[in-house]
């Protein structure tokens, strides 16, 4: 019997503070009744209550405050029993207070641990934690500035207070957007349910910074995909995978409302395109950054029936770059005679939704000769790739797709290069093993004979150690270029975006590319899933692409001209003008001379070294 009693007591203790408080409350009631019976049976006339209700109330007061026995008078048995009941009340109260205190402490600890459920709708969920989480949060905060009561919920295996402190220090002012952090495993469905993904607007999955980050991304996508109903509705899932071989599996895990970006392919294309065209990195940064100029789809039924060329100057502070049909197909830089239908959406490049407004007068546009200007075959180029990481194979593949025939690519790294057998046709590819941080190695390579140089961050080292070596190589390259009076395009990959400031300190026009571009793209897609297809097209080796052409190819220099006239002239070559790069402002951050969507009617004079940012080629992007 005693053993069974102990077993039941142990079960009650195991239920925690609520069960203990319930037991102590029951004992309090029992002692109140016993004290009431004591008063009715033994108390003298001056102390005895008038009825049973009064006696129970008096007994309850004696339990709460045993000092009431000081006023008791009567027989010795009555006083003895009153003392025993008083001590029982003291023991009961001394037990209740620490139990309640422990319960409150446990609840506060649970709140600090970040295990309470997030009760929000229309919020953005971030699963996982990496060095890029601050970039994603900052971009989402910027995107939410036009929304009221925006919310971002972060779930990661990290202490809640540490997450909140780090985000507050790195992001700063959130402009009314609430940041809610919760501690949990982003691959566990039960933990994921804490941030209510089924009611979220979008879910961004961040890859862990370990050897196999894609496995965790796929598991997180599976954990969230279960919140989608049979109708296919639910939050938009956005993620990035490091290995392109895992792209299909990740998309299958996420379901129809999932957008997965290949980190390896995206960064490789970005590095190659930026190295081949100086200034292109700043243009991409503007497009991917919410504080810059973004791509929007806007509906203007009053433009129905007009040709595409007729609406190029319809917006004073926005640039028309395509059409989105009712069935989801996107036409980028379509032919000028393409008719706009009533359900169509106009794809525009604009600073904000509020800046997308039709001009009072829409001028008629005479397209003239839309055939591209005749160009001679481009000569072969020499490219030097310094360093090696998992993206090297994709970078060489992109170089083979972009470079003209007769080009040469030399790869120099201090580790074995992870490149598969290359069959690049006319592209000549060589590999050398050397320490690229040594100046004599760079001097022996004669870097001044190259047209383009790409410096890759070492993938087998700590981020800070890798960036230290990259910075050393970068400084040596700058000095060799100045000593040799030679100019080559230089793009550098950094592991930690905080080192970008150090790399840009000496020469801000060097194009520094880091992993935060992926975070910017994921943030953009989380707000508009159609942008995923447009970015894939813009970063592809062929089709519709962004390029910087000399202003002298289109307009006379040293003569005032409006940008609307530039748009008309560029269009006659089959291209779309979306901005320009002013050479005298290259050293001025943050745009470094790049300006998208300039005022159409403002007059300016271009110099010989200025460039026009154009959209070349035409493409039809099929519906998903």
Coordinates of C-alpha atoms in Angstrom, one line a residue:
X1 CA 0.0 0.0 0.0
X2 CA 2.8 2.4 0.9
X3 CA 4.6 1.6 -2.3
X4 CA 1.5 2.3 -4.3
X5 CA 1.0 5.6 -2.5
X6 CA 4.6 6.6 -3.3
X7 CA 4.1 5.7 -6.9
X8 CA 1.0 7.9 -7.2
X9 CA 2.8 10.8 -5.5
X10 CA 5.7 10.3 -8.0
X11 CA 3.2 10.5 -10.9
X12 CA 1.7 13.8 -9.5
X13 CA 5.2 15.3 -9.0
X14 CA 6.1 14.4 -12.6
X15 CA 3.1 16.4 -13.9
X16 CA 4.9 19.6 -12.9
X17 CA 3.8 22.8 -11.1
X18 CA 0.1 22.9 -12.2
X19 CA -0.6 19.4 -10.7
X20 CA 1.2 20.3 -7.4
X21 CA -0.7 23.6 -7.1
X22 CA -3.9 21.6 -7.6
X23 CA -3.0 19.2 -4.8
X24 CA -2.0 22.0 -2.4
X25 CA -5.3 23.8 -3.2
X26 CA -7.2 20.7 -2.3
X27 CA -5.3 20.4 1.0
X28 CA -6.0 24.1 1.7
X29 CA -9.7 23.4 1.3
X30 CA -9.4 20.4 3.6
X31 CA -7.6 22.4 6.3
X32 CA -10.2 25.2 6.0
X33 CA -13.0 22.7 6.7
X34 CA -11.1 21.1 9.6
X35 CA -10.5 24.6 11.1
X36 CA -14.1 25.4 10.7
X37 CA -15.2 22.2 12.4
X38 CA -12.7 23.0 15.2
X39 CA -14.3 26.4 15.8
X40 CA -17.8 25.0 15.8
X41 CA -17.0 22.1 18.2
X42 CA -14.5 23.6 20.7
X43 CA -14.4 27.4 20.4
X44 CA -15.9 29.4 23.3
X45 CA -18.9 31.6 22.6
X46 CA -17.0 34.7 21.8
X47 CA -15.0 33.0 19.1
X48 CA -17.4 30.4 17.7
X49 CA -18.9 31.4 14.3
X50 CA -22.7 31.9 13.9
X51 CA -23.1 29.2 11.1
X52 CA -21.3 26.6 9.0
X53 CA -20.6 29.1 6.2
X54 CA -19.0 31.5 8.6
X55 CA -17.0 28.7 10.2
X56 CA -15.5 27.6 6.9
X57 CA -14.6 31.1 5.9
X58 CA -12.9 31.6 9.4
X59 CA -11.1 28.3 8.9
X60 CA -9.8 29.4 5.5
X61 CA -8.5 32.7 7.0
X62 CA -6.7 30.7 9.7
X63 CA -5.0 28.6 7.0
X64 CA -3.8 31.7 5.2
X65 CA -2.8 33.6 8.4
X66 CA -2.1 31.2 11.3
X67 CA -1.3 34.2 13.5
X68 CA -5.0 34.4 14.2
X69 CA -4.5 31.9 17.1
X70 CA -3.0 34.8 19.1
X71 CA -6.5 36.0 19.8
X72 CA -7.8 32.5 20.8
X73 CA -9.1 31.9 24.3
X74 CA -10.6 28.7 25.7
X75 CA -9.9 25.3 27.1
X76 CA -6.5 23.6 26.8
X77 CA -7.7 20.9 24.2
X78 CA -9.0 23.7 22.0
X79 CA -5.8 25.7 22.1
X80 CA -3.7 22.6 21.5
X81 CA -5.7 21.7 18.4
X82 CA -5.5 25.3 17.2
X83 CA -1.7 25.3 17.5
X84 CA -1.5 22.0 15.5
X85 CA -3.8 23.5 12.8
X86 CA -1.7 26.7 12.7
X87 CA 1.5 24.8 12.1
X88 CA -0.3 22.8 9.4
X89 CA -1.3 26.1 7.8
X90 CA 2.3 27.3 8.0
X91 CA 3.6 24.2 6.3
X92 CA 1.0 24.4 3.6
X93 CA 1.7 28.1 2.8
X94 CA 5.5 27.6 2.9
X95 CA 5.0 24.8 0.3
X96 CA 2.6 26.7 -2.0
X97 CA 4.8 29.8 -2.4
X98 CA 7.9 28.0 -3.8
X99 CA 5.7 25.8 -6.0
X100 CA 4.1 28.9 -7.5
X101 CA 7.4 30.6 -7.8
X102 CA 9.0 27.5 -9.5
X103 CA 6.0 27.4 -11.9
X104 CA 6.4 31.0 -12.9
X105 CA 10.2 30.5 -13.3
X106 CA 9.6 27.5 -15.6
X107 CA 7.1 29.5 -17.6
X108 CA 9.5 32.4 -18.0
X109 CA 12.3 30.0 -18.9
X110 CA 10.0 28.5 -21.6
X111 CA 9.2 32.0 -22.9
X112 CA 12.9 32.8 -23.0
X113 CA 13.6 29.5 -24.7
X114 CA 11.3 30.5 -27.6
X115 CA 9.0 27.5 -27.6
X116 CA 5.7 29.3 -27.6
X117 CA 3.6 29.2 -30.8
X118 CA 3.6 32.1 -33.2
X119 CA 0.0 33.3 -33.8
X120 CA 0.3 35.3 -37.0
X121 CA -1.1 35.4 -40.5
X122 CA 0.5 36.7 -43.6
X123 CA 3.9 36.7 -42.1
X124 CA 7.3 35.5 -43.5
X125 CA 9.0 32.5 -42.0
X126 CA 12.7 31.9 -42.0
X127 CA 13.9 28.4 -41.3
X128 CA 17.5 28.0 -40.3
X129 CA 20.4 30.2 -39.4
X130 CA 23.5 31.3 -41.3
X131 CA 25.7 34.3 -41.8
X132 CA 23.2 35.5 -44.5
X133 CA 20.1 35.6 -42.2
X134 CA 20.8 39.3 -41.5
X135 CA 20.7 40.1 -45.2
X136 CA 17.4 38.3 -45.6
X137 CA 15.8 40.0 -42.6
X138 CA 17.1 43.4 -43.7
X139 CA 15.6 43.0 -47.2
X140 CA 12.3 41.7 -45.8
X141 CA 12.1 44.7 -43.5
X142 CA 12.7 47.0 -46.4
X143 CA 10.0 45.2 -48.4
X144 CA 7.5 45.5 -45.5
X145 CA 7.9 49.2 -45.1
X146 CA 4.8 49.8 -47.1
X147 CA 2.8 47.2 -45.1
X148 CA 1.3 47.7 -41.7
X149 CA 2.1 45.2 -38.9
X150 CA 4.6 43.2 -40.9
X151 CA 6.1 40.2 -39.1
X152 CA 9.1 37.9 -39.7
X153 CA 9.3 34.6 -37.7
X154 CA 12.7 33.0 -37.4
X155 CA 13.1 29.3 -36.3
X156 CA 16.6 28.0 -35.7
X157 CA 18.6 25.8 -33.3
X158 CA 19.9 28.8 -31.5
X159 CA 19.1 30.6 -28.2
X160 CA 16.2 33.0 -28.7
X161 CA 17.8 35.9 -26.9
X162 CA 21.1 35.5 -28.9
X163 CA 19.1 35.5 -32.2
X164 CA 17.2 38.7 -31.2
X165 CA 20.3 40.4 -30.0
X166 CA 22.3 39.6 -33.2
X167 CA 19.5 40.7 -35.5
X168 CA 19.0 43.9 -33.6
X169 CA 22.7 44.7 -33.8
X170 CA 23.2 43.8 -37.5
X171 CA 19.8 44.9 -38.9
X172 CA 19.1 48.0 -36.8
X173 CA 15.7 49.8 -37.2
X174 CA 13.0 47.4 -38.4
X175 CA 10.5 50.3 -39.2
X176 CA 7.5 48.6 -37.6
X177 CA 8.2 45.1 -38.7
X178 CA 8.2 42.7 -35.7
X179 CA 10.9 40.1 -35.6
X180 CA 9.8 37.0 -33.7
X181 CA 12.5 34.4 -32.9
X182 CA 11.8 30.8 -31.8
X183 CA 14.2 28.0 -30.9
X184 CA 13.7 24.6 -32.6
X185 CA 14.9 22.2 -35.2
X186 CA 13.9 23.5 -38.7
X187 CA 13.8 20.0 -40.0
X188 CA 11.3 18.7 -37.3
X189 CA 7.7 19.1 -38.3
X190 CA 6.6 19.6 -34.7
X191 CA 9.1 22.4 -34.2
X192 CA 8.3 23.9 -37.6
X193 CA 4.6 24.1 -36.5
X194 CA 5.7 26.6 -33.8
X195 CA 6.0 29.4 -36.4
X196 CA 2.6 28.6 -38.0
X197 CA 3.9 28.1 -41.6
X198 CA 0.4 27.2 -42.8
X199 CA -0.7 30.8 -42.2
X200 CA 2.5 32.4 -43.5
X201 CA 2.8 34.3 -46.8
X202 CA 6.1 32.7 -47.6
X203 CA 8.7 30.5 -46.1
X204 CA 12.5 31.0 -46.7
X205 CA 14.7 28.0 -46.0
X206 CA 18.4 28.9 -45.3
X207 CA 21.1 26.3 -45.8
X208 CA 23.3 25.5 -42.8
X209 CA 27.0 26.2 -43.2
X210 CA 28.3 22.7 -43.0
X211 CA 29.6 20.0 -45.3
X212 CA 26.2 18.8 -46.6
X213 CA 23.8 21.7 -46.3
X214 CA 21.4 20.5 -49.0
X215 CA 20.1 17.5 -46.9
X216 CA 18.9 19.9 -44.2
X217 CA 17.2 22.1 -46.8
X218 CA 15.4 19.1 -48.3
X219 CA 14.2 18.0 -44.9
X220 CA 12.9 21.4 -44.0
X221 CA 11.0 21.6 -47.3
X222 CA 9.4 18.3 -46.5
X223 CA 8.5 19.5 -43.1
X224 CA 6.7 22.6 -44.5
X225 CA 5.2 21.0 -47.6
X226 CA 2.9 19.1 -45.3
X227 CA 1.1 22.3 -44.5
X228 CA -0.2 22.6 -48.1
X229 CA -3.7 21.4 -48.7
X230 CA -4.9 19.3 -51.6
X231 CA -5.9 22.4 -53.6
X232 CA -2.2 23.4 -53.8
X233 CA -2.7 26.5 -51.6
X234 CA -0.4 27.4 -48.8
X235 CA 2.8 29.4 -48.2
X236 CA 5.3 30.0 -51.0
X237 CA 8.5 28.0 -50.3
X238 CA 11.9 29.5 -51.3
X239 CA 15.2 27.8 -50.8
X240 CA 18.7 27.5 -52.3
X241 CA 20.7 24.3 -52.7
X242 CA 24.5 24.2 -53.0
X243 CA 24.8 21.2 -55.3
X244 CA 22.8 21.4 -58.6
X245 CA 22.5 17.6 -58.5
X246 CA 20.0 18.1 -55.6
X247 CA 17.9 20.7 -57.4
X248 CA 15.3 18.2 -58.6
X249 CA 15.0 16.5 -55.2
X250 CA 14.5 19.8 -53.5
X251 CA 11.8 20.9 -55.9
X252 CA 10.0 17.6 -55.5
X253 CA 10.2 17.9 -51.7
X254 CA 8.8 21.4 -51.7
X255 CA 5.9 20.7 -54.0
X256 CA 4.2 22.9 -56.7
X257 CA 4.5 26.1 -54.6
X258 CA 8.3 25.8 -54.1
X259 CA 11.0 27.8 -55.8
X260 CA 14.5 26.4 -55.5
X261 CA 17.6 28.3 -56.7
X262 CA 20.9 26.5 -57.5
X263 CA 23.5 28.4 -55.5
X264 CA 26.3 26.9 -57.5
X265 CA 24.9 27.9 -60.8
X266 CA 23.6 31.3 -59.8
X267 CA 26.8 32.5 -58.2
X268 CA 28.9 31.0 -61.1
X269 CA 26.8 32.9 -63.7
X270 CA 27.0 36.1 -61.6
X271 CA 30.8 35.9 -61.3
X272 CA 31.3 35.2 -65.0
X273 CA 29.0 37.8 -66.3
X274 CA 30.3 40.4 -63.8
X275 CA 33.9 39.7 -64.8
X276 CA 33.2 40.1 -68.5
X277 CA 31.4 43.4 -68.1
X278 CA 32.7 45.9 -65.6
X279 CA 29.8 47.6 -63.7
X280 CA 27.3 44.7 -64.2
X281 CA 27.6 43.7 -60.6
X282 CA 26.2 47.0 -59.5
X283 CA 23.3 46.7 -61.9
X284 CA 22.5 43.2 -60.5
X285 CA 22.7 44.6 -56.9
X286 CA 20.2 47.3 -57.8
X287 CA 17.8 44.7 -59.2
X288 CA 18.1 42.3 -56.3
X289 CA 18.0 44.9 -53.5
X290 CA 14.7 46.1 -52.2
X291 CA 16.3 49.5 -51.5
X292 CA 17.1 49.8 -55.2
X293 CA 15.0 49.2 -58.3
X294 CA 12.9 46.1 -58.5
X295 CA 10.8 44.3 -61.1
X296 CA 7.1 44.5 -60.7
X297 CA 4.0 43.2 -62.6
X298 CA 1.4 45.9 -62.9
X299 CA -2.0 45.9 -64.6
X300 CA -3.0 48.8 -66.7
X301 CA -6.2 48.0 -68.8
X302 CA -6.1 51.4 -70.4
X303 CA -3.0 50.3 -72.4
X304 CA -4.9 47.4 -74.0
X305 CA -4.7 47.4 -77.8
X306 CA -1.4 49.4 -78.0
X307 CA 1.8 48.0 -79.4
X308 CA 4.6 47.2 -77.0
X309 CA 6.7 50.1 -78.5
X310 CA 3.9 52.5 -77.9
X311 CA 4.2 52.1 -74.1
X312 CA 7.9 52.3 -73.7
X313 CA 7.6 56.0 -72.7
X314 CA 4.3 55.7 -71.0
X315 CA 5.9 55.8 -67.5
X316 CA 8.2 58.7 -66.6
X317 CA 10.0 57.0 -63.7
X318 CA 9.6 53.3 -64.6
X319 CA 11.0 51.2 -67.5
X320 CA 8.9 48.7 -69.4
X321 CA 10.8 45.5 -70.1
X322 CA 8.1 43.0 -70.9
X323 CA 4.6 41.6 -70.7
X324 CA 3.0 38.9 -68.6
X325 CA 0.1 37.1 -70.4
X326 CA -3.0 35.9 -68.6
X327 CA -1.8 32.2 -68.8
X328 CA 1.5 33.1 -67.0
X329 CA 3.8 33.4 -70.0
X330 CA 6.3 36.2 -69.7
X331 CA 7.6 38.0 -72.9
X332 CA 10.9 39.8 -72.2
X333 CA 11.7 42.5 -74.7
X334 CA 9.1 41.4 -77.2
X335 CA 8.9 42.6 -80.8
X336 CA 7.7 46.2 -81.1
X337 CA 4.4 45.3 -82.9
X338 CA 3.3 42.9 -80.1
X339 CA -0.2 44.0 -79.0
X340 CA -1.1 44.4 -75.3
X341 CA -4.2 42.6 -74.3
X342 CA -6.6 43.7 -71.5
X343 CA -5.7 40.9 -69.0
X344 CA -2.0 41.4 -69.6
X345 CA 0.3 42.7 -66.9
X346 CA 3.1 45.1 -67.8
X347 CA 6.6 44.0 -66.5
X348 CA 8.3 47.2 -65.3
X349 CA 11.5 48.1 -63.5
X350 CA 10.7 50.7 -60.9
X351 CA 12.0 52.0 -57.5
X352 CA 8.8 51.3 -55.8
X353 CA 5.1 50.4 -56.4
X354 CA 4.2 54.1 -55.7
X355 CA 6.5 55.3 -58.5
X356 CA 4.7 53.2 -61.2
X357 CA 2.3 55.8 -62.7
X358 CA 1.4 56.6 -66.3
X359 CA 2.5 59.9 -67.7
X360 CA -0.2 62.5 -68.5
X361 CA 0.6 62.1 -72.2
X362 CA 1.8 58.9 -73.8
X363 CA 3.8 59.9 -76.9
X364 CA 3.5 57.9 -80.1
X365 CA 6.7 56.0 -80.9
X366 CA 7.9 55.3 -84.4
X367 CA 10.1 52.2 -84.2
X368 CA 11.9 52.6 -87.6
X369 CA 14.5 50.0 -88.3
X370 CA 14.4 47.4 -85.4
X371 CA 17.2 45.2 -86.8
X372 CA 20.3 45.0 -84.6
X373 CA 23.3 46.9 -85.6
X374 CA 25.9 45.0 -87.6
X375 CA 28.8 43.9 -85.4
X376 CA 32.0 42.1 -86.2
X377 CA 32.9 38.8 -84.5
X378 CA 34.4 39.4 -81.1
X379 CA 38.1 38.5 -80.7
X380 CA 39.2 35.8 -78.2
X381 CA 39.8 36.8 -74.6
X382 CA 42.2 35.7 -71.9
X383 CA 40.7 34.9 -68.5
X384 CA 42.6 34.1 -65.3
X385 CA 40.8 32.3 -62.5
X386 CA 42.7 32.4 -59.2
X387 CA 41.6 30.0 -56.4
X388 CA 39.2 27.1 -56.3
X389 CA 36.0 26.0 -54.7
X390 CA 33.0 23.8 -55.4
X391 CA 31.7 26.4 -58.0
X392 CA 34.8 26.2 -60.2
X393 CA 33.4 23.6 -62.5
X394 CA 30.2 25.6 -63.1
X395 CA 32.3 28.8 -63.6
X396 CA 34.4 27.2 -66.4
X397 CA 31.2 25.9 -68.0
X398 CA 29.7 29.5 -67.9
X399 CA 33.0 30.9 -69.4
X400 CA 32.7 28.4 -72.2
X401 CA 29.2 29.5 -72.9
X402 CA 30.0 33.3 -72.8
X403 CA 33.5 33.6 -74.3
X404 CA 34.0 33.9 -78.1
X405 CA 35.9 31.3 -80.1
X406 CA 39.7 31.3 -79.5
X407 CA 39.5 32.4 -75.9
X408 CA 41.8 31.0 -73.2
X409 CA 41.2 30.3 -69.5
X410 CA 44.0 29.7 -67.0
X411 CA 43.1 28.3 -63.6
X412 CA 45.7 28.7 -60.7
X413 CA 45.0 27.4 -57.2
X414 CA 46.9 26.0 -54.3
X415 CA 44.7 22.9 -54.1
X416 CA 43.7 20.2 -56.6
X417 CA 40.9 21.7 -58.8
X418 CA 37.5 19.9 -58.6
X419 CA 36.8 20.1 -62.3
X420 CA 35.5 17.3 -64.4
X421 CA 36.8 16.5 -67.9
X422 CA 36.3 19.6 -70.0
X423 CA 35.2 19.5 -73.6
X424 CA 34.8 23.1 -74.4
X425 CA 35.4 23.2 -78.2
X426 CA 37.5 26.2 -79.1
X427 CA 38.1 27.2 -75.4
X428 CA 41.7 26.5 -74.3
X429 CA 41.8 25.5 -70.7
X430 CA 44.9 25.1 -68.5
X431 CA 45.5 24.3 -64.8
X432 CA 48.4 25.3 -62.6
X433 CA 49.0 24.6 -58.9
X434 CA 50.6 27.5 -56.9
X435 CA 49.9 29.7 -53.9
X436 CA 48.0 32.7 -55.3
X437 CA 48.7 34.8 -52.2
X438 CA 52.4 35.0 -53.1
X439 CA 53.3 38.1 -55.2
X440 CA 56.1 36.3 -57.1
X441 CA 53.5 33.8 -58.3
X442 CA 51.3 36.5 -59.7
X443 CA 54.3 38.2 -61.3
X444 CA 55.4 35.0 -63.0
X445 CA 51.9 34.6 -64.4
X446 CA 52.1 38.1 -66.0
X447 CA 48.6 39.0 -65.0
X448 CA 48.7 42.1 -67.3
X449 CA 48.3 39.9 -70.3
X450 CA 44.8 38.9 -69.2
X451 CA 41.5 40.7 -70.1
X452 CA 39.5 39.4 -67.1
X453 CA 40.6 38.1 -63.7
X454 CA 38.3 36.2 -61.3
X455 CA 39.4 35.6 -57.7
X456 CA 37.6 32.8 -56.0
X457 CA 37.3 32.4 -52.2
X458 CA 38.9 29.2 -50.9
X459 CA 36.2 26.7 -50.1
X460 CA 38.2 24.5 -47.7
X461 CA 39.0 27.1 -45.1
X462 CA 37.3 29.2 -42.4
X463 CA 35.5 32.2 -43.9
X464 CA 37.8 34.8 -42.2
X465 CA 40.9 32.9 -43.1
X466 CA 39.8 32.5 -46.7
X467 CA 38.9 36.2 -47.0
X468 CA 42.2 37.2 -45.6
X469 CA 44.0 35.3 -48.4
X470 CA 41.5 36.7 -51.0
X471 CA 42.2 40.3 -49.8
X472 CA 46.0 39.7 -50.1
X473 CA 45.6 38.4 -53.6
X474 CA 43.3 41.4 -54.5
X475 CA 45.8 44.0 -53.3
X476 CA 48.6 42.4 -55.1
X477 CA 46.6 42.4 -58.3
X478 CA 45.7 46.0 -58.0
X479 CA 49.3 47.0 -57.5
X480 CA 50.5 44.9 -60.5
X481 CA 47.8 46.5 -62.7
X482 CA 49.0 50.0 -61.7
X483 CA 52.7 49.1 -62.1
X484 CA 52.0 47.6 -65.5
X485 CA 49.7 50.4 -66.6
X486 CA 47.2 47.8 -67.6
X487 CA 43.5 47.6 -67.0
X488 CA 41.6 44.3 -66.7
X489 CA 38.2 43.6 -65.2
X490 CA 38.4 42.2 -61.7
X491 CA 35.7 40.4 -59.8
X492 CA 36.3 38.9 -56.4
X493 CA 34.3 36.4 -54.4
X494 CA 34.2 37.0 -50.6
X495 CA 33.0 34.4 -48.0
X496 CA 31.8 37.0 -45.4
X497 CA 30.0 40.0 -46.6
X498 CA 31.4 42.1 -43.8
X499 CA 34.8 41.9 -45.5
X500 CA 33.3 43.7 -48.6
X501 CA 34.0 47.1 -47.0
X502 CA 37.7 46.1 -46.6
X503 CA 37.9 45.0 -50.2
X504 CA 36.3 48.1 -51.5
X505 CA 38.4 50.5 -49.4
X506 CA 41.2 50.9 -51.8
X507 CA 39.4 50.8 -55.1
X508 CA 35.6 50.9 -55.0
X509 CA 35.1 50.2 -58.7
X510 CA 36.5 46.6 -58.3
X511 CA 33.4 44.4 -58.4
X512 CA 33.1 42.4 -55.2
X513 CA 30.6 39.5 -55.3
X514 CA 29.7 37.5 -52.2
X515 CA 27.0 35.0 -51.1
X516 CA 24.6 37.7 -50.1
X517 CA 23.4 38.0 -53.7
X518 CA 21.7 34.6 -53.2
X519 CA 20.0 35.9 -50.0
X520 CA 18.8 39.0 -52.0
X521 CA 17.4 36.8 -54.7
X522 CA 15.6 34.5 -52.2
X523 CA 14.1 37.6 -50.5
X524 CA 12.8 38.9 -53.9
X525 CA 11.3 35.6 -54.9
X526 CA 9.5 35.3 -51.5
X527 CA 7.6 38.5 -52.3
X528 CA 6.9 37.6 -56.0
X529 CA 7.4 34.0 -57.2
X530 CA 7.3 35.1 -60.9
X531 CA 10.6 36.8 -60.5
X532 CA 12.3 33.4 -60.2
X533 CA 11.7 32.7 -63.9
X534 CA 12.8 36.2 -64.9
X535 CA 16.1 36.0 -62.9
X536 CA 16.8 32.6 -64.5
X537 CA 16.4 34.2 -67.9
X538 CA 18.5 37.3 -67.1
X539 CA 21.4 35.2 -65.8
X540 CA 21.3 32.6 -68.6
X541 CA 24.1 32.5 -71.1
X542 CA 21.7 33.2 -74.0
X543 CA 18.4 35.0 -74.5
X544 CA 17.4 38.2 -72.8
X545 CA 20.4 39.6 -70.9
X546 CA 21.5 42.9 -69.3
X547 CA 24.6 44.5 -70.8
X548 CA 26.5 47.8 -70.6
X549 CA 27.3 49.3 -74.0
X550 CA 29.3 52.4 -74.6
X551 CA 27.1 55.5 -74.9
X552 CA 29.0 56.3 -78.1
X553 CA 27.3 53.3 -79.8
X554 CA 23.9 55.1 -79.6
X555 CA 24.1 58.8 -79.0
X556 CA 26.5 61.7 -79.8
X557 CA 28.7 62.7 -76.8
X558 CA 29.1 66.3 -75.5
X559 CA 25.5 67.1 -76.6
X560 CA 22.6 67.4 -74.3
X561 CA 19.9 64.7 -74.7
X562 CA 17.0 63.4 -72.8
X563 CA 16.8 59.7 -71.7
X564 CA 13.6 59.4 -73.6
X565 CA 15.5 60.0 -76.7
X566 CA 18.1 57.4 -75.6
X567 CA 15.2 54.9 -75.2
X568 CA 14.0 55.6 -78.7
X569 CA 17.5 55.3 -80.3
X570 CA 18.4 52.1 -78.4
X571 CA 15.1 50.6 -79.4
X572 CA 16.0 51.0 -83.0
X573 CA 18.8 48.5 -82.4
X574 CA 16.2 46.0 -80.9
X575 CA 17.3 46.7 -77.3
X576 CA 15.7 48.3 -74.3
X577 CA 17.5 51.1 -72.4
X578 CA 17.0 50.7 -68.6
X579 CA 19.7 53.1 -67.2
X580 CA 23.2 54.3 -67.6
X581 CA 26.6 54.3 -65.9
X582 CA 28.4 57.7 -65.5
X583 CA 32.2 57.3 -65.5
X584 CA 32.9 60.3 -63.3
X585 CA 30.8 58.8 -60.5
X586 CA 32.3 55.4 -60.5
X587 CA 34.2 56.1 -57.2
X588 CA 31.0 57.3 -55.5
X589 CA 29.2 54.7 -53.4
X590 CA 26.7 53.1 -53.3
X591 CA 25.8 53.0 -56.9
X592 CA 29.3 53.6 -58.3
X593 CA 28.0 55.5 -61.3
X594 CA 25.1 53.1 -62.1
X595 CA 21.7 54.7 -62.3
X596 CA 18.6 52.7 -63.3
X597 CA 15.3 54.4 -64.3
X598 CA 16.6 57.9 -64.8
X599 CA 14.0 60.6 -65.3
X600 CA 12.9 60.3 -68.9
X601 CA 12.6 64.1 -69.5
X602 CA 15.8 65.2 -67.7
X603 CA 18.5 66.5 -70.1
X604 CA 22.0 65.2 -69.6
X605 CA 25.3 65.1 -71.6
X606 CA 27.1 61.8 -72.0
X607 CA 30.9 61.5 -72.1
X608 CA 33.1 59.2 -74.1
X609 CA 33.6 56.8 -71.2
X610 CA 29.9 56.7 -70.1
X611 CA 27.8 53.6 -70.7
X612 CA 24.1 52.8 -71.4
X613 CA 22.5 49.8 -69.5
X614 CA 20.5 47.9 -72.0
X615 CA 18.3 44.8 -72.2
X616 CA 19.4 42.8 -75.2
X617 CA 17.8 39.8 -76.9
X618 CA 14.2 38.6 -76.7
X619 CA 12.7 35.6 -75.0
X620 CA 9.5 33.9 -74.1
X621 CA 9.4 32.5 -70.6
X622 CA 6.8 29.7 -70.3
X623 CA 4.3 29.5 -67.5
X624 CA 5.4 27.2 -64.5

